[in-house]
Short mmCIF file of C-alpha atoms and ligand atoms in Angstrom, two decimals:
data_model
loop_
_atom_site.label_atom_id
_atom_site.label_comp_id
_atom_site.label_asym_id
_atom_site.label_seq_id
_atom_site.Cartn_x
_atom_site.Cartn_y
_atom_site.Cartn_z
CA MET A 607 -73.97 -68.10 29.95
CA ARG A 608 -76.66 -65.50 30.64
CA VAL A 609 -76.73 -62.60 28.18
CA LEU A 610 -78.40 -59.21 28.66
CA VAL A 611 -79.41 -57.27 25.54
CA VAL A 612 -79.84 -53.50 26.04
CA GLY A 613 -82.56 -51.90 23.89
CA GLY A 614 -85.99 -52.92 22.70
CA GLY A 615 -86.44 -52.24 18.98
CA GLY A 616 -86.33 -54.38 15.86
CA ARG A 617 -82.54 -54.53 15.88
CA GLU A 618 -82.51 -55.80 19.46
CA HIS A 619 -85.26 -58.33 18.66
CA ALA A 620 -83.05 -59.70 15.86
CA LEU A 621 -79.91 -59.73 18.05
CA ALA A 622 -81.69 -61.36 20.99
CA TRP A 623 -83.28 -63.96 18.66
CA LYS A 624 -79.90 -64.87 17.18
CA ILE A 625 -78.12 -64.93 20.56
CA ALA A 626 -80.88 -67.13 22.02
CA SER A 627 -80.18 -69.73 19.32
CA SER A 628 -76.59 -70.22 20.55
CA PRO A 629 -75.86 -73.55 22.21
CA ARG A 630 -73.64 -71.64 24.61
CA VAL A 631 -76.36 -69.32 25.85
CA ASP A 632 -78.64 -70.51 28.68
CA ALA A 633 -80.81 -67.44 28.98
CA VAL A 634 -81.37 -64.10 27.28
CA LEU A 635 -82.60 -61.07 29.21
CA ALA A 636 -83.45 -57.69 27.73
CA ALA A 637 -83.79 -54.18 29.15
CA PRO A 638 -86.16 -52.63 28.39
CA GLY A 639 -86.85 -55.36 25.80
CA SER A 640 -90.33 -55.59 24.32
CA ASP A 641 -93.45 -57.74 24.46
CA ALA A 642 -92.21 -59.59 21.36
CA ILE A 643 -88.75 -60.25 22.83
CA ALA A 644 -90.50 -61.44 26.00
CA ALA A 645 -91.69 -64.48 24.01
CA PHE A 646 -88.22 -66.02 24.53
CA ALA A 647 -86.36 -63.68 26.92
CA THR A 648 -86.99 -62.15 30.33
CA CYS A 649 -87.60 -58.43 29.85
CA PHE A 650 -87.27 -55.51 32.24
CA PRO A 651 -89.53 -52.86 30.69
CA GLU A 652 -88.98 -50.42 33.57
CA ILE A 653 -85.22 -50.18 32.91
CA LYS A 654 -84.19 -47.65 30.26
CA ALA A 655 -81.32 -48.40 27.88
CA THR A 656 -79.54 -45.28 29.18
CA ASP A 657 -79.91 -46.07 32.91
CA ALA A 658 -76.36 -47.32 33.58
CA ASP A 659 -76.86 -47.70 37.36
CA ALA A 660 -79.94 -49.88 36.95
CA LEU A 661 -78.30 -51.95 34.19
CA ILE A 662 -75.20 -52.63 36.30
CA GLN A 663 -77.38 -53.64 39.23
CA LEU A 664 -79.46 -55.90 36.98
CA ALA A 665 -76.36 -57.50 35.43
CA ARG A 666 -75.03 -58.26 38.91
CA SER A 667 -78.24 -59.57 40.40
CA GLU A 668 -79.00 -61.70 37.33
CA ASN A 669 -75.48 -63.10 37.07
CA ILE A 670 -75.02 -61.79 33.53
CA GLY A 671 -71.89 -62.93 31.67
CA LEU A 672 -72.24 -60.59 28.68
CA VAL A 673 -74.12 -57.34 28.04
CA VAL A 674 -74.82 -56.52 24.38
CA ILE A 675 -75.60 -52.82 23.86
CA GLY A 676 -77.91 -52.17 20.89
CA PRO A 677 -78.48 -48.39 20.50
CA GLU A 678 -75.97 -45.55 20.12
CA ASP A 679 -77.13 -43.23 22.91
CA PRO A 680 -76.00 -45.44 25.82
CA LEU A 681 -72.68 -46.07 24.06
CA ALA A 682 -72.06 -42.34 23.57
CA ALA A 683 -72.95 -41.84 27.25
CA GLY A 684 -70.34 -44.38 28.38
CA LEU A 685 -72.41 -47.45 29.26
CA ALA A 686 -69.74 -49.85 27.99
CA ASP A 687 -67.09 -48.09 30.12
CA ARG A 688 -69.31 -48.24 33.21
CA LEU A 689 -69.99 -51.96 32.73
CA ARG A 690 -66.32 -52.77 32.14
CA ASP A 691 -65.35 -50.75 35.23
CA ALA A 692 -67.76 -52.99 37.12
CA ASP A 693 -66.04 -56.09 35.63
CA ILE A 694 -69.05 -56.99 33.50
CA PRO A 695 -68.09 -57.95 29.91
CA ALA A 696 -69.82 -55.55 27.52
CA PHE A 697 -70.13 -55.65 23.74
CA GLY A 698 -69.81 -52.09 22.47
CA PRO A 699 -67.16 -49.38 22.30
CA SER A 700 -66.06 -46.94 24.99
CA ALA A 701 -67.59 -43.46 24.94
CA PHE A 702 -64.31 -42.18 23.54
CA ALA A 703 -64.30 -44.63 20.64
CA ALA A 704 -68.06 -44.10 20.12
CA GLN A 705 -67.19 -40.56 18.97
CA LEU A 706 -66.61 -42.14 15.57
CA GLU A 707 -70.42 -41.94 15.42
CA SER A 708 -71.36 -39.30 17.99
CA SER A 709 -69.08 -36.57 16.65
CA LYS A 710 -68.81 -36.00 12.92
CA SER A 711 -65.75 -33.77 13.37
CA PHE A 712 -64.00 -36.45 15.45
CA ALA A 713 -64.69 -39.00 12.70
CA LYS A 714 -63.57 -36.66 9.93
CA ARG A 715 -60.31 -35.68 11.67
CA PHE A 716 -59.60 -39.33 12.45
CA MET A 717 -60.07 -40.33 8.81
CA ALA A 718 -57.85 -37.47 7.66
CA ARG A 719 -55.07 -38.57 10.05
CA HIS A 720 -55.21 -42.15 8.80
CA GLY A 721 -55.74 -41.58 5.09
CA ILE A 722 -59.16 -43.24 5.10
CA PRO A 723 -61.12 -42.30 1.95
CA THR A 724 -64.02 -39.96 2.65
CA ALA A 725 -65.52 -36.71 1.35
CA ALA A 726 -63.37 -33.59 1.73
CA PHE A 727 -64.68 -31.49 4.60
CA ARG A 728 -64.39 -28.24 6.54
CA GLU A 729 -65.58 -27.51 10.06
CA PHE A 730 -67.23 -24.27 11.18
CA SER A 731 -68.49 -22.88 14.44
CA ASP A 732 -69.11 -19.45 12.92
CA LEU A 733 -72.19 -19.03 10.73
CA ASP A 734 -70.78 -16.25 8.54
CA GLU A 735 -67.60 -18.16 7.76
CA ALA A 736 -69.67 -21.24 6.87
CA ARG A 737 -71.90 -19.11 4.60
CA SER A 738 -69.04 -17.64 2.64
CA TYR A 739 -67.47 -21.08 2.24
CA VAL A 740 -70.60 -22.66 0.72
CA ARG A 741 -70.88 -19.69 -1.71
CA GLU A 742 -67.23 -20.10 -2.64
CA ILE A 743 -67.63 -23.83 -3.49
CA GLY A 744 -70.81 -23.20 -5.51
CA GLY A 745 -73.34 -24.83 -3.18
CA ALA A 746 -72.98 -28.53 -4.10
CA CYS A 747 -72.27 -29.88 -0.64
CA VAL A 748 -73.63 -31.65 2.41
CA VAL A 749 -74.21 -29.66 5.61
CA LYS A 750 -74.16 -31.65 8.84
CA ALA A 751 -74.81 -30.74 12.46
CA ASP A 752 -71.84 -31.99 14.45
CA GLY A 753 -73.56 -33.94 17.25
CA LEU A 754 -76.04 -36.83 17.33
CA ALA A 755 -79.27 -35.70 15.67
CA ALA A 756 -80.90 -39.10 15.10
CA GLY A 757 -79.78 -39.09 11.46
CA LYS A 758 -81.75 -35.92 10.77
CA GLY A 759 -79.13 -33.17 11.05
CA VAL A 760 -77.91 -33.64 7.47
CA ALA A 761 -78.84 -31.54 4.42
CA VAL A 762 -77.77 -32.61 0.95
CA CYS A 763 -77.62 -29.34 -1.05
CA SER A 764 -77.09 -28.44 -4.68
CA THR A 765 -77.23 -24.61 -4.60
CA PRO A 766 -75.64 -21.97 -2.34
CA ASP A 767 -79.13 -20.81 -1.23
CA GLU A 768 -80.08 -24.30 -0.13
CA ALA A 769 -76.80 -24.69 1.74
CA GLU A 770 -77.23 -21.31 3.46
CA ARG A 771 -80.76 -22.20 4.53
CA ALA A 772 -79.45 -25.43 6.06
CA LEU A 773 -76.69 -23.55 7.88
CA VAL A 774 -79.13 -21.02 9.35
CA GLU A 775 -81.52 -23.78 10.46
CA ILE A 776 -78.78 -25.73 12.18
CA MET A 777 -76.57 -22.96 13.58
CA ALA A 778 -78.91 -20.02 14.19
CA ASP A 779 -82.35 -21.60 14.67
CA ARG A 780 -80.80 -24.58 16.49
CA ARG A 781 -83.27 -26.99 14.92
CA PHE A 782 -81.22 -29.86 16.35
CA GLY A 783 -80.36 -28.10 19.62
CA ASP A 784 -76.75 -28.09 20.76
CA ALA A 785 -75.84 -30.56 18.00
CA GLY A 786 -75.86 -27.42 15.84
CA SER A 787 -73.20 -25.40 17.67
CA ALA A 788 -70.73 -26.64 15.06
CA VAL A 789 -71.20 -27.88 11.51
CA VAL A 790 -69.26 -29.93 9.02
CA VAL A 791 -69.56 -28.95 5.34
CA GLU A 792 -68.65 -31.84 3.06
CA GLU A 793 -67.99 -32.53 -0.57
CA LEU A 794 -71.04 -34.16 -2.20
CA LEU A 795 -70.28 -37.82 -2.95
CA VAL A 796 -71.96 -39.60 -5.84
CA GLY A 797 -72.52 -43.32 -6.23
CA GLU A 798 -74.49 -46.06 -4.51
CA GLU A 799 -74.86 -46.18 -0.70
CA VAL A 800 -74.15 -49.43 1.13
CA SER A 801 -73.39 -50.45 4.71
CA TYR A 802 -70.64 -52.79 5.75
CA TYR A 803 -70.28 -54.53 9.10
CA ALA A 804 -67.28 -55.86 10.99
CA ILE A 805 -66.86 -56.97 14.59
CA THR A 806 -63.57 -56.27 16.35
CA ASP A 807 -61.94 -56.62 19.75
CA GLY A 808 -59.66 -53.70 18.97
CA GLU A 809 -57.17 -55.86 17.12
CA HIS A 810 -58.72 -58.86 15.38
CA ILE A 811 -61.46 -58.26 12.82
CA ALA A 812 -64.36 -60.55 11.97
CA THR A 813 -65.93 -59.18 8.81
CA LEU A 814 -69.66 -59.74 8.49
CA ALA A 815 -71.38 -58.72 5.28
CA PRO A 816 -72.66 -55.76 3.29
CA ALA A 817 -76.28 -54.64 3.45
CA GLN A 818 -78.32 -51.86 1.94
CA ASP A 819 -80.88 -49.79 3.79
CA HIS A 820 -83.74 -47.74 2.28
CA LYS A 821 -83.98 -44.53 4.27
CA ARG A 822 -86.66 -42.61 2.39
CA ALA A 823 -90.32 -43.14 3.24
CA LEU A 824 -91.60 -43.70 -0.31
CA ASP A 825 -90.84 -45.92 -3.29
CA GLY A 826 -88.12 -44.72 -5.63
CA ASP A 827 -86.24 -43.06 -2.75
CA ARG A 828 -88.73 -40.25 -2.52
CA GLY A 829 -90.33 -38.68 0.56
CA GLU A 830 -88.84 -37.95 3.93
CA ASN A 831 -85.91 -39.60 5.61
CA THR A 832 -86.87 -42.31 8.09
CA GLY A 833 -84.98 -44.65 10.40
CA GLY A 834 -85.04 -47.16 7.51
CA MET A 835 -87.96 -48.75 5.61
CA GLY A 836 -86.24 -52.02 4.72
CA ALA A 837 -82.89 -53.62 4.04
CA TYR A 838 -81.30 -56.55 2.27
CA SER A 839 -78.05 -58.48 2.13
CA PRO A 840 -75.86 -59.24 0.25
CA VAL A 841 -75.49 -56.27 -2.11
CA ALA A 842 -74.49 -57.13 -5.68
CA LEU A 843 -72.36 -54.06 -6.23
CA VAL A 844 -70.13 -55.12 -3.34
CA THR A 845 -68.17 -57.67 -5.33
CA GLU A 846 -65.24 -59.51 -3.75
CA ALA A 847 -62.91 -56.84 -5.12
CA VAL A 848 -65.00 -54.01 -3.67
CA GLU A 849 -65.19 -55.85 -0.34
CA ARG A 850 -61.39 -56.20 -0.29
CA SER A 851 -61.06 -52.44 -0.80
CA ILE A 852 -63.56 -51.74 1.99
CA VAL A 853 -61.66 -53.98 4.40
CA SER A 854 -58.11 -52.94 3.49
CA GLU A 855 -58.70 -49.21 2.89
CA ILE A 856 -61.32 -48.53 5.55
CA VAL A 857 -62.03 -51.21 8.18
CA GLU A 858 -58.43 -52.25 8.92
CA PRO A 859 -56.97 -48.70 9.02
CA THR A 860 -59.82 -47.65 11.33
CA VAL A 861 -59.25 -50.47 13.80
CA ARG A 862 -55.44 -50.06 13.69
CA GLY A 863 -55.72 -46.27 13.88
CA MET A 864 -57.92 -46.30 16.99
CA ALA A 865 -55.56 -48.79 18.67
CA ALA A 866 -52.47 -46.78 17.68
CA GLU A 867 -54.02 -43.67 19.21
CA GLY A 868 -54.53 -45.50 22.49
CA HIS A 869 -58.31 -45.95 22.19
CA PRO A 870 -58.91 -49.41 20.77
CA PHE A 871 -62.36 -49.78 19.27
CA SER A 872 -64.25 -52.87 20.33
CA GLY A 873 -67.73 -53.75 19.19
CA VAL A 874 -69.30 -53.57 15.76
CA LEU A 875 -68.05 -51.06 13.23
CA TYR A 876 -70.82 -50.19 10.80
CA VAL A 877 -69.45 -48.22 7.91
CA GLY A 878 -71.86 -46.21 5.77
CA LEU A 879 -70.26 -46.06 2.33
CA MET A 880 -70.65 -44.45 -1.04
CA VAL A 881 -69.32 -46.75 -3.76
CA ASP A 882 -68.63 -44.92 -7.01
CA ALA A 883 -69.01 -46.20 -10.58
CA ASP A 884 -65.46 -47.61 -10.48
CA GLY A 885 -66.19 -49.58 -7.32
CA ALA A 886 -64.12 -47.27 -5.09
CA PRO A 887 -65.61 -46.99 -1.58
CA ARG A 888 -65.59 -43.80 0.48
CA VAL A 889 -66.91 -43.36 4.02
CA VAL A 890 -70.13 -41.37 4.41
CA GLU A 891 -70.38 -42.08 8.13
CA PHE A 892 -69.26 -44.43 10.83
CA ASN A 893 -71.68 -45.99 13.27
CA VAL A 894 -70.58 -47.88 16.35
CA ARG A 895 -73.54 -50.23 16.72
CA PHE A 896 -75.60 -52.51 14.53
CA GLY A 897 -77.87 -50.92 11.91
CA ASP A 898 -81.63 -50.97 12.17
CA PRO A 899 -83.16 -52.53 10.04
CA GLU A 900 -79.97 -53.99 8.41
CA THR A 901 -79.36 -56.25 11.42
CA GLN A 902 -82.61 -58.08 10.73
CA PRO A 903 -81.51 -59.56 7.34
CA LEU A 904 -77.94 -60.02 8.59
CA MET A 905 -79.07 -62.16 11.53
CA VAL A 906 -81.37 -64.20 9.30
CA ARG A 907 -78.53 -64.81 6.82
CA MET A 908 -75.87 -65.65 9.39
CA GLU A 909 -75.60 -69.39 9.94
CA ASP A 910 -72.69 -69.45 12.39
CA ASP A 911 -73.08 -68.71 16.08
CA LEU A 912 -73.05 -64.96 16.83
CA PHE A 913 -72.47 -65.32 20.57
CA PRO A 914 -68.74 -66.29 20.53
CA ILE A 915 -67.76 -63.25 18.47
CA LEU A 916 -69.75 -60.87 20.66
CA TYR A 917 -68.26 -62.42 23.78
CA GLY A 918 -64.76 -62.55 22.27
CA ALA A 919 -64.94 -58.90 21.22
CA ALA A 920 -66.24 -57.87 24.65
CA ARG A 921 -63.28 -59.55 26.38
CA GLY A 922 -60.62 -58.39 23.91
CA LYS A 923 -60.07 -61.99 22.77
CA LEU A 924 -61.75 -62.47 19.44
CA ASP A 925 -60.76 -65.94 18.23
CA PRO A 926 -60.37 -66.31 14.44
CA ALA A 927 -61.79 -69.84 14.81
CA ASP A 928 -65.13 -68.20 15.65
CA PHE A 929 -65.21 -65.83 12.66
CA PRO A 930 -68.45 -66.33 10.77
CA THR A 931 -67.95 -68.02 7.42
CA ARG A 932 -71.31 -69.63 6.68
CA TRP A 933 -73.94 -67.27 5.33
CA GLY A 934 -77.32 -68.03 3.80
CA GLN A 935 -77.55 -66.78 0.24
CA ALA A 936 -79.76 -63.75 0.83
CA ALA A 937 -82.23 -62.09 3.17
CA VAL A 938 -84.63 -59.16 2.81
CA CYS A 939 -86.43 -57.16 5.51
CA VAL A 940 -89.54 -55.13 4.66
CA VAL A 941 -90.59 -52.63 7.33
CA LEU A 942 -94.30 -52.20 8.02
CA ALA A 943 -94.76 -48.69 9.41
CA SER A 944 -97.62 -46.74 10.96
CA GLY A 945 -99.58 -44.41 8.68
CA GLY A 946 -98.04 -40.93 8.86
CA TYR A 947 -94.54 -42.10 9.90
CA PRO A 948 -91.98 -40.44 10.03
CA ARG A 949 -94.33 -37.68 11.24
CA ASP A 950 -97.34 -38.12 13.54
CA TYR A 951 -98.97 -41.51 13.67
CA GLU A 952 -101.57 -43.38 15.64
CA LYS A 953 -100.62 -45.98 18.28
CA GLY A 954 -102.52 -48.91 19.71
CA VAL A 955 -103.87 -50.11 16.35
CA PRO A 956 -104.52 -53.88 16.43
CA ILE A 957 -102.31 -55.94 14.10
CA GLU A 958 -103.90 -58.83 12.23
CA GLY A 959 -102.38 -61.74 10.37
CA LEU A 960 -99.25 -62.36 12.45
CA ALA A 961 -100.34 -65.94 13.17
CA GLU A 962 -100.70 -66.58 9.43
CA VAL A 963 -96.99 -66.09 8.82
CA GLU A 964 -95.79 -67.86 11.95
CA GLY A 965 -94.40 -71.29 11.24
CA ASP A 966 -92.93 -70.41 7.84
CA PRO A 967 -89.28 -71.49 8.32
CA ASP A 968 -88.04 -68.89 5.84
CA VAL A 969 -89.78 -65.91 7.42
CA VAL A 970 -89.08 -64.16 10.74
CA VAL A 971 -91.11 -61.14 11.83
CA PHE A 972 -89.08 -58.84 14.06
CA HIS A 973 -91.03 -56.33 16.13
CA ALA A 974 -89.81 -52.73 16.14
CA GLY A 975 -92.75 -51.00 17.81
CA THR A 976 -95.54 -53.23 19.13
CA LYS A 977 -97.29 -53.93 22.41
CA ARG A 978 -99.38 -56.88 23.47
CA GLY A 979 -102.97 -55.88 24.21
CA ALA A 980 -105.30 -57.22 26.91
CA ASP A 981 -106.65 -59.79 24.41
CA GLY A 982 -103.13 -61.21 23.93
CA GLY A 983 -102.80 -59.86 20.38
CA PHE A 984 -100.25 -57.30 19.26
CA ALA A 985 -101.03 -53.64 18.55
CA THR A 986 -98.86 -50.89 17.06
CA ALA A 987 -96.71 -48.86 19.47
CA GLY A 988 -94.23 -47.01 17.26
CA GLY A 989 -93.50 -45.52 13.85
CA ARG A 990 -91.72 -48.55 12.54
CA VAL A 991 -93.88 -51.46 13.65
CA LEU A 992 -92.61 -54.73 12.16
CA GLY A 993 -89.65 -55.92 10.09
CA VAL A 994 -90.85 -58.83 7.98
CA THR A 995 -87.65 -60.69 7.14
CA ALA A 996 -87.23 -63.63 4.79
CA ARG A 997 -84.36 -65.71 3.51
CA GLY A 998 -84.00 -67.07 0.00
CA ARG A 999 -81.62 -68.60 -2.54
CA ASP A 1000 -81.12 -65.12 -3.90
CA VAL A 1001 -82.32 -61.59 -3.18
CA ALA A 1002 -85.26 -62.00 -5.60
CA GLU A 1003 -86.57 -65.10 -3.80
CA ALA A 1004 -86.04 -63.54 -0.37
CA ALA A 1005 -87.87 -60.36 -1.46
CA ALA A 1006 -90.78 -62.33 -2.93
CA ARG A 1007 -91.14 -64.28 0.33
CA ALA A 1008 -90.89 -61.16 2.50
CA TYR A 1009 -93.61 -59.40 0.45
CA ALA A 1010 -95.85 -62.48 0.42
CA ALA A 1011 -95.64 -62.55 4.23
CA ALA A 1012 -96.04 -58.75 4.54
CA ASP A 1013 -99.23 -58.96 2.47
CA ARG A 1014 -100.79 -61.30 5.04
CA ILE A 1015 -100.28 -58.77 7.84
CA ARG A 1016 -102.69 -55.87 8.21
CA PHE A 1017 -103.26 -52.91 10.47
CA ARG A 1018 -105.10 -49.62 9.97
CA GLY A 1019 -102.86 -47.10 8.19
CA MET A 1020 -100.10 -49.63 7.50
CA GLN A 1021 -97.50 -48.30 5.05
CA LEU A 1022 -94.61 -50.07 3.39
CA ARG A 1023 -92.28 -49.58 0.47
CA ARG A 1024 -92.86 -51.92 -2.45
CA ASP A 1025 -89.32 -51.62 -3.83
CA ILE A 1026 -87.11 -52.93 -1.04
CA ALA A 1027 -84.11 -54.69 -2.64
CA ALA A 1028 -85.24 -53.61 -6.11
CA ALA A 1029 -81.96 -51.73 -6.59
CA GLY A 1030 -80.11 -54.91 -5.70
CA LEU A 1031 -82.06 -56.85 -8.30
CA ALA A 1032 -81.29 -54.46 -11.12
CA SER A 1033 -77.79 -55.09 -12.36
CA ARG A 1034 -75.87 -52.11 -11.05
CA CYS A 1035 -72.48 -53.68 -10.47
CA PRO A 1036 -69.55 -51.36 -11.01
CA THR A 1037 -67.21 -52.45 -13.78
CA GLN A 1038 -64.17 -54.18 -12.40
P1 AMP B 2281 -75.05 -39.20 7.75
O1 AMP B 2281 -75.90 -38.89 8.95
O2 AMP B 2281 -73.70 -38.59 7.78
O3 AMP B 2281 -75.03 -40.63 7.44
O4 AMP B 2281 -75.83 -38.63 6.49
C1 AMP B 2281 -77.18 -39.02 6.21
C2 AMP B 2281 -77.36 -39.26 4.74
O5 AMP B 2281 -76.98 -38.10 3.99
C3 AMP B 2281 -76.47 -40.37 4.20
O6 AMP B 2281 -77.03 -41.62 4.39
C4 AMP B 2281 -76.38 -39.96 2.73
O7 AMP B 2281 -77.52 -40.36 2.03
C5 AMP B 2281 -76.34 -38.47 2.77
N1 AMP B 2281 -74.96 -37.98 2.77
C6 AMP B 2281 -74.20 -37.72 3.85
N2 AMP B 2281 -72.97 -37.28 3.50
C7 AMP B 2281 -72.93 -37.27 2.17
C8 AMP B 2281 -71.94 -36.90 1.20
N3 AMP B 2281 -70.74 -36.42 1.56
N4 AMP B 2281 -72.26 -37.00 -0.11
C9 AMP B 2281 -73.49 -37.45 -0.49
N5 AMP B 2281 -74.45 -37.80 0.37
C10 AMP B 2281 -74.21 -37.72 1.69
N1 LIG B 2282 -80.32 -48.10 9.20
C1 LIG B 2282 -79.65 -46.91 9.58
C2 LIG B 2282 -79.09 -46.93 10.92
O1 LIG B 2282 -79.21 -47.88 11.67
O2 LIG B 2282 -78.46 -45.93 11.28
#
């Protein structure tokens, strides 16, 4: 089987790396891919992840048996539908089902219809109505632009003034463009944020594992929001009992609900959750693709073959015999980012020390934003540059290994958080 991975970031590096290890996969291709992925896969840097025509042509000419779509934009634009219409098996939901991520109001209404626990919410397309509502509820709320805003169209507010400022920015100033023509105002949830992953063909569900991301730029969850500065799995607060609640109250009703409404969801359901002090999970957001950088530790932890579940989900025939059951104890990914990220940063800075960590069987360095220079070495090419990922007998060992490896890698301006997985090491388990 020849598999095409769509995308070229750290998540796609991790997916392509895992898929390439399958005994059932003969070749991995990636579009656009990256110089790092090109070490073991044929890449097509000129083909964009959103260019459906070029991807269909490539899949046909390269005799591709499965296309795995990494990022959300092509899914929201209907790439999976286009591939399936062309009889090419594709892993990822239809554009309709992808609205679980691409439209907050779609997701909220869906959860309300199916009794899925989430924050109470109201939708507004009129600025004045939204303003009087946030005053009425006293200001403690979350204001969200309705469309895709790369995770940035969300303001967590504690006073009416803050909430009004967010509303004006989104709806009047159109800071996030058309994504701000409508807003959702939500109840503020308190607790600990975790992500949970499950793969489905629309009916059968292969649960994966929980992970926790670190979205803020600086230690102690300070600084600006980023795409994610590191992640780890498993997450101690997701005990077996909490996991059962997540699956039975959220994952199963979502999969059944989409099918019952005539739009079965196939692909990976990534649920962003707030787990409260009693261990009760509520949905903060749905995503319809793998998380970045959570996929990096998940792929390093997963011992079973990933390919059969991706292929099974893509063809609507997920076989319970293929469900992953063997997981390494723990994995931690530390992101090395360019100085200045998530704002302006320099590109083309040579990276040193990569060879020093190669060959360590417990460490894998996934490349999020790098390019190979004329001298054959890698240089920075993005905000998030590398995801140094290590496995261990527990989260503490995995974190120690990831940091030991990260400390051998150097580039001008390099920034990293020193507290990835620290929350998971402190005992913060909800009482059962
Ligand atoms: P979203 O794009 O919906 O995931 O929101 C981005 C971030 O805002 C989340 O990861 C949370 O940290 C925070 N957030 C979103 N909704 C809520 C909520 N209802 N209560 C508390 N925090 C939230
Ligand atoms: N790690 C956050 C995301 O992938 O959306």
